[in-house]
mmCIF file of C-alpha atoms in Angstrom:
data_model
loop_
_atom_site.group_PDB
_atom_site.id
_atom_site.type_symbol
_atom_site.label_atom_id
_atom_site.label_comp_id
_atom_site.label_asym_id
_atom_site.label_seq_id
_atom_site.Cartn_x
_atom_site.Cartn_y
_atom_site.Cartn_z
ATOM 1 C CA GLN A 1 -0.112 0.106 0.166
ATOM 2 C CA LYS A 2 1.712 3.226 -1.102
ATOM 3 C CA GLU A 3 1.061 5.984 1.405
ATOM 4 C CA VAL A 4 1.639 9.493 2.008
ATOM 5 C CA GLU A 5 1.855 10.764 5.704
ATOM 6 C CA GLN A 6 1.351 14.125 7.060
ATOM 7 C CA ASN A 7 0.842 15.228 10.762
ATOM 8 C CA SER A 8 -2.579 16.530 11.007
ATOM 9 C CA GLY A 9 -1.734 19.407 13.350
ATOM 10 C CA PRO A 10 -2.837 22.004 13.894
ATOM 11 C CA LEU A 11 0.592 23.551 13.436
ATOM 12 C CA SER A 12 0.255 26.995 15.061
ATOM 13 C CA VAL A 13 2.802 29.735 14.382
ATOM 14 C CA PRO A 14 2.748 33.440 15.111
ATOM 15 C CA GLU A 15 2.486 36.002 12.215
ATOM 16 C CA GLY A 16 5.978 36.787 10.570
ATOM 17 C CA ALA A 17 7.443 33.246 11.759
ATOM 18 C CA ILE A 18 8.445 30.398 9.526
ATOM 19 C CA ALA A 19 5.991 27.425 9.225
ATOM 20 C CA SER A 20 7.564 24.221 8.284
ATOM 21 C CA LEU A 21 5.148 21.483 6.760
ATOM 22 C CA ASN A 22 6.219 17.964 6.568
ATOM 23 C CA CYS A 23 5.491 14.996 4.321
ATOM 24 C CA THR A 24 6.858 11.509 3.876
ATOM 25 C CA TYR A 25 5.959 8.870 1.351
ATOM 26 C CA SER A 26 6.361 5.042 1.264
ATOM 27 C CA ASP A 27 7.264 4.502 -2.372
ATOM 28 C CA ARG A 28 10.905 4.952 -3.073
ATOM 29 C CA GLY A 29 10.196 5.229 -6.860
ATOM 30 C CA SER A 30 8.043 8.336 -6.265
ATOM 31 C CA GLN A 31 8.621 10.822 -9.021
ATOM 32 C CA SER A 32 6.883 14.021 -8.687
ATOM 33 C CA PHE A 33 5.548 15.892 -5.414
ATOM 34 C CA PHE A 34 3.141 18.487 -5.021
ATOM 35 C CA TRP A 35 1.666 20.944 -2.294
ATOM 36 C CA TYR A 36 -1.821 22.090 -2.389
ATOM 37 C CA ARG A 37 -3.484 24.709 -0.067
ATOM 38 C CA GLN A 38 -7.254 24.270 0.920
ATOM 39 C CA TYR A 39 -9.259 26.954 2.567
ATOM 40 C CA SER A 40 -12.097 25.977 4.774
ATOM 41 C CA GLY A 41 -15.212 25.184 2.477
ATOM 42 C CA LYS A 42 -13.073 25.660 -0.656
ATOM 43 C CA SER A 43 -11.294 23.214 -3.314
ATOM 44 C CA PRO A 44 -7.595 22.340 -3.106
ATOM 45 C CA GLU A 45 -5.377 24.819 -4.851
ATOM 46 C CA LEU A 46 -2.003 23.863 -6.263
ATOM 47 C CA ILE A 47 0.863 26.139 -4.744
ATOM 48 C CA MET A 48 4.110 24.171 -5.662
ATOM 49 C CA PHE A 49 5.435 21.195 -7.274
ATOM 50 C CA ILE A 50 9.013 19.642 -7.178
ATOM 51 C CA TYR A 51 10.341 16.893 -9.127
ATOM 52 C CA SER A 52 14.251 17.069 -8.292
ATOM 53 C CA ASN A 53 16.141 16.760 -5.001
ATOM 54 C CA GLY A 54 16.734 19.939 -3.283
ATOM 55 C CA ASP A 55 15.035 23.243 -2.853
ATOM 56 C CA LYS A 56 12.560 25.019 -5.030
ATOM 57 C CA GLU A 57 11.562 28.676 -4.076
ATOM 58 C CA ASP A 58 8.432 30.534 -5.265
ATOM 59 C CA GLY A 59 7.890 33.870 -3.258
ATOM 60 C CA ARG A 60 7.485 33.031 0.362
ATOM 61 C CA PHE A 61 7.151 29.285 -0.370
ATOM 62 C CA THR A 62 9.996 26.925 -0.462
ATOM 63 C CA ALA A 63 9.657 23.136 -1.338
ATOM 64 C CA GLN A 64 12.408 20.862 -0.213
ATOM 65 C CA LEU A 65 12.649 17.224 -1.537
ATOM 66 C CA ASN A 66 14.995 14.610 -0.035
ATOM 67 C CA LYS A 67 14.462 11.401 -2.103
ATOM 68 C CA ALA A 68 16.828 9.506 -0.191
ATOM 69 C CA SER A 69 14.917 10.168 3.162
ATOM 70 C CA GLN A 70 11.525 9.942 1.185
ATOM 71 C CA TYR A 71 10.715 13.199 2.665
ATOM 72 C CA VAL A 72 9.329 16.477 1.125
ATOM 73 C CA SER A 73 8.621 19.587 3.243
ATOM 74 C CA LEU A 74 6.967 23.019 2.579
ATOM 75 C CA LEU A 75 8.300 26.218 4.082
ATOM 76 C CA ILE A 76 6.383 29.395 4.306
ATOM 77 C CA ARG A 77 8.400 32.399 5.176
ATOM 78 C CA ASP A 78 6.956 35.525 6.969
ATOM 79 C CA SER A 79 3.591 33.533 7.583
ATOM 80 C CA GLN A 80 0.495 35.710 7.422
ATOM 81 C CA PRO A 81 -2.874 35.039 8.926
ATOM 82 C CA SER A 82 -4.167 34.490 5.361
ATOM 83 C CA ASP A 83 -1.949 31.416 5.047
ATOM 84 C CA SER A 84 -4.118 29.456 7.708
ATOM 85 C CA ALA A 85 -5.605 26.697 5.734
ATOM 86 C CA THR A 86 -5.002 22.956 5.498
ATOM 87 C CA TYR A 87 -1.892 22.035 3.357
ATOM 88 C CA LEU A 88 -2.204 18.683 1.198
ATOM 89 C CA CYS A 89 0.958 16.838 0.034
ATOM 90 C CA ALA A 90 0.585 14.686 -3.110
ATOM 91 C CA VAL A 91 2.877 12.346 -4.607
ATOM 92 C CA ASN A 92 3.163 10.615 -8.064
ATOM 93 C CA THR A 93 4.383 7.100 -7.570
ATOM 94 C CA GLN A 94 4.983 6.123 -11.127
ATOM 95 C CA ALA A 95 4.211 7.750 -14.549
ATOM 96 C CA GLY A 96 0.709 7.061 -15.643
ATOM 97 C CA THR A 97 -1.055 6.899 -12.232
ATOM 98 C CA ALA A 98 -3.038 9.110 -10.151
ATOM 99 C CA LEU A 99 -1.621 11.236 -7.402
ATOM 100 C CA ILE A 100 -1.740 9.945 -3.958
ATOM 101 C CA PHE A 101 -2.780 12.620 -1.361
ATOM 102 C CA GLY A 102 -2.105 12.877 2.402
ATOM 103 C CA LYS A 103 -4.736 13.736 4.664
ATOM 104 C CA GLY A 104 -3.273 17.181 5.171
ATOM 105 C CA THR A 105 -1.894 19.450 7.974
ATOM 106 C CA THR A 106 -3.811 22.311 9.277
ATOM 107 C CA LEU A 107 -1.879 25.623 9.868
ATOM 108 C CA SER A 108 -2.924 28.271 12.020
ATOM 109 C CA VAL A 109 -1.150 31.603 11.965
ATOM 110 C CA SER A 110 -1.913 33.990 14.737
ATOM 111 C CA SER A 111 -1.766 37.790 14.458
ATOM 112 C CA ASP B 1 -8.918 30.638 -19.049
ATOM 113 C CA ALA B 2 -11.827 28.903 -17.327
ATOM 114 C CA GLY B 3 -10.839 26.366 -14.724
ATOM 115 C CA VAL B 4 -12.831 23.102 -14.048
ATOM 116 C CA ILE B 5 -16.530 23.643 -13.906
ATOM 117 C CA GLN B 6 -18.819 21.565 -11.791
ATOM 118 C CA SER B 7 -22.553 21.552 -11.280
ATOM 119 C CA PRO B 8 -24.456 21.790 -9.272
ATOM 120 C CA ARG B 9 -22.495 23.383 -6.488
ATOM 121 C CA HIS B 10 -24.859 22.101 -3.690
ATOM 122 C CA GLU B 11 -27.420 19.328 -3.846
ATOM 123 C CA VAL B 12 -29.834 18.280 -1.239
ATOM 124 C CA THR B 13 -31.793 15.064 -1.901
ATOM 125 C CA GLU B 14 -33.710 12.392 -0.051
ATOM 126 C CA MET B 15 -32.374 8.845 0.388
ATOM 127 C CA GLY B 16 -33.109 6.774 -2.628
ATOM 128 C CA GLN B 17 -33.053 9.418 -5.009
ATOM 129 C CA GLU B 18 -30.788 9.598 -8.020
ATOM 130 C CA VAL B 19 -28.125 12.061 -8.051
ATOM 131 C CA THR B 20 -25.915 13.278 -11.064
ATOM 132 C CA LEU B 21 -22.891 15.377 -10.645
ATOM 133 C CA ARG B 22 -21.250 17.010 -13.619
ATOM 134 C CA CYS B 23 -17.860 18.182 -14.538
ATOM 135 C CA LYS B 24 -16.410 20.150 -17.442
ATOM 136 C CA PRO B 25 -12.388 19.779 -17.372
ATOM 137 C CA ILE B 26 -9.905 22.298 -18.371
ATOM 138 C CA SER B 27 -9.767 22.486 -22.195
ATOM 139 C CA GLY B 28 -6.649 20.299 -23.381
ATOM 140 C CA HIS B 29 -6.339 18.315 -20.508
ATOM 141 C CA ASN B 30 -6.214 14.513 -20.977
ATOM 142 C CA SER B 31 -6.994 13.266 -17.462
ATOM 143 C CA LEU B 32 -9.948 13.753 -15.336
ATOM 144 C CA PHE B 33 -10.442 12.570 -11.582
ATOM 145 C CA TRP B 34 -13.347 12.290 -9.295
ATOM 146 C CA TYR B 35 -12.785 12.776 -5.618
ATOM 147 C CA ARG B 36 -14.935 12.594 -2.342
ATOM 148 C CA GLN B 37 -13.921 14.468 0.689
ATOM 149 C CA THR B 38 -15.076 13.982 4.289
ATOM 150 C CA MET B 39 -13.918 15.026 7.474
ATOM 151 C CA MET B 40 -13.333 11.498 8.463
ATOM 152 C CA ARG B 41 -11.711 9.978 5.456
ATOM 153 C CA GLY B 42 -10.128 13.015 3.838
ATOM 154 C CA LEU B 43 -9.815 13.321 0.123
ATOM 155 C CA GLU B 44 -10.545 9.819 -1.494
ATOM 156 C CA LEU B 45 -9.906 9.125 -5.241
ATOM 157 C CA LEU B 46 -12.978 7.598 -6.729
ATOM 158 C CA ILE B 47 -12.092 7.152 -10.424
ATOM 159 C CA TYR B 48 -9.919 8.599 -13.048
ATOM 160 C CA PHE B 49 -10.105 8.637 -16.840
ATOM 161 C CA ASN B 50 -7.255 9.120 -19.347
ATOM 162 C CA ASN B 51 -8.247 10.412 -22.794
ATOM 163 C CA ASN B 52 -11.980 9.730 -21.737
ATOM 164 C CA VAL B 53 -11.045 5.996 -20.977
ATOM 165 C CA PRO B 54 -11.713 4.728 -17.118
ATOM 166 C CA ILE B 55 -8.263 3.762 -15.951
ATOM 167 C CA ASP B 56 -8.911 2.950 -12.180
ATOM 168 C CA ASP B 57 -12.357 2.631 -10.656
ATOM 169 C CA SER B 58 -10.981 0.779 -7.536
ATOM 170 C CA GLY B 59 -12.034 3.862 -5.306
ATOM 171 C CA MET B 60 -15.659 3.647 -6.318
ATOM 172 C CA PRO B 61 -17.276 2.616 -3.045
ATOM 173 C CA GLU B 62 -20.197 0.494 -4.259
ATOM 174 C CA ASP B 63 -22.293 -0.473 -7.552
ATOM 175 C CA ARG B 64 -24.513 2.381 -6.783
ATOM 176 C CA PHE B 65 -21.613 4.751 -8.120
ATOM 177 C CA SER B 66 -21.027 5.058 -11.530
ATOM 178 C CA ALA B 67 -18.988 7.500 -13.794
ATOM 179 C CA LYS B 68 -18.913 8.196 -17.421
ATOM 180 C CA MET B 69 -16.942 10.430 -19.710
ATOM 181 C CA PRO B 70 -18.571 10.429 -22.983
ATOM 182 C CA ASN B 71 -16.081 13.221 -24.566
ATOM 183 C CA ALA B 72 -13.080 15.276 -23.657
ATOM 184 C CA SER B 73 -15.147 17.951 -22.281
ATOM 185 C CA PHE B 74 -17.727 16.407 -19.977
ATOM 186 C CA SER B 75 -18.026 13.805 -17.162
ATOM 187 C CA THR B 76 -20.730 12.649 -14.857
ATOM 188 C CA LEU B 77 -20.615 10.881 -11.642
ATOM 189 C CA LYS B 78 -23.829 9.309 -10.619
ATOM 190 C CA ILE B 79 -25.215 7.653 -7.381
ATOM 191 C CA GLN B 80 -28.256 5.605 -7.592
ATOM 192 C CA PRO B 81 -29.904 5.117 -5.089
ATOM 193 C CA SER B 82 -28.169 7.680 -2.905
ATOM 194 C CA GLU B 83 -27.751 7.029 0.948
ATOM 195 C CA PRO B 84 -27.251 9.461 3.984
ATOM 196 C CA ARG B 85 -23.620 8.133 4.126
ATOM 197 C CA ASP B 86 -22.838 9.547 0.586
ATOM 198 C CA SER B 87 -23.090 13.091 1.918
ATOM 199 C CA ALA B 88 -19.619 14.579 1.457
ATOM 200 C CA VAL B 89 -17.941 17.104 -0.933
ATOM 201 C CA TYR B 90 -17.326 15.718 -4.393
ATOM 202 C CA PHE B 91 -14.547 17.232 -6.364
ATOM 203 C CA CYS B 92 -13.491 16.902 -10.051
ATOM 204 C CA ALA B 93 -10.135 17.697 -11.015
ATOM 205 C CA SER B 94 -8.339 17.668 -14.497
ATOM 206 C CA SER B 95 -4.718 17.300 -15.450
ATOM 207 C CA PRO B 96 -2.363 17.628 -18.650
ATOM 208 C CA GLY B 97 -1.777 13.863 -17.950
ATOM 209 C CA THR B 98 -1.828 11.382 -15.203
ATOM 210 C CA GLY B 99 1.012 12.050 -12.776
ATOM 211 C CA PHE B 100 1.067 15.771 -13.462
ATOM 212 C CA GLU B 101 -0.464 18.636 -11.473
ATOM 213 C CA GLN B 102 -4.122 18.268 -11.090
ATOM 214 C CA TYR B 103 -6.360 21.400 -11.117
ATOM 215 C CA PHE B 104 -9.597 21.082 -8.901
ATOM 216 C CA GLY B 105 -12.939 22.321 -9.629
ATOM 217 C CA PRO B 106 -15.034 24.190 -6.806
ATOM 218 C CA GLY B 107 -16.776 20.894 -5.779
ATOM 219 C CA THR B 108 -20.285 19.820 -5.199
ATOM 220 C CA ARG B 109 -21.582 19.660 -1.609
ATOM 221 C CA LEU B 110 -24.036 16.681 -1.450
ATOM 222 C CA THR B 111 -26.401 16.194 1.349
ATOM 223 C CA VAL B 112 -28.538 13.126 1.431
ATOM 224 C CA THR B 113 -31.309 13.201 4.042
#
């Protein structure tokens, strides 16, 4: 059973701090990795994807991938109350199959 | 560009009734996915299509659920007969291909009483 694991949280950080969201996956053959943000009552929204080991930065967001440790993370710098949402990690285990989603981590940013 | 379109946005029906959910994927996308989301079970993949062909329907909970994709721009998810435990938010998503990033529609909130 291929799995994607996330801590459900809630993860609470003060405004302006760095929020670190983590995700582990079981299939070593996984090829691509995605982070989605879902506000309460809304649909998941793609915020980042990463294919290669290392870091990928986009504005205040940085995705980090370590395939040897089967670990992907999302860092949010200068966290804002508007970042409060559930963050879903999704993994593609092999070409031609659907993404496998984790159950999400709830982030709460307090002002 | 228009995103994934779903209808209806909300559906309230009585147990035993037939429910049909509709989805229009992003133009040019080859893959379409149906998900169900509940607080207890999170986001569950029900079925997905590639080039209008169903690839994996192992997530469809029961024979009461069926899905079709008659052409590249339209898909339906039907529940017949509906039961209260089917109450959930149903999302449709499309992708340039399986394994690539998926874009979600706004969802249909289904309530079966």
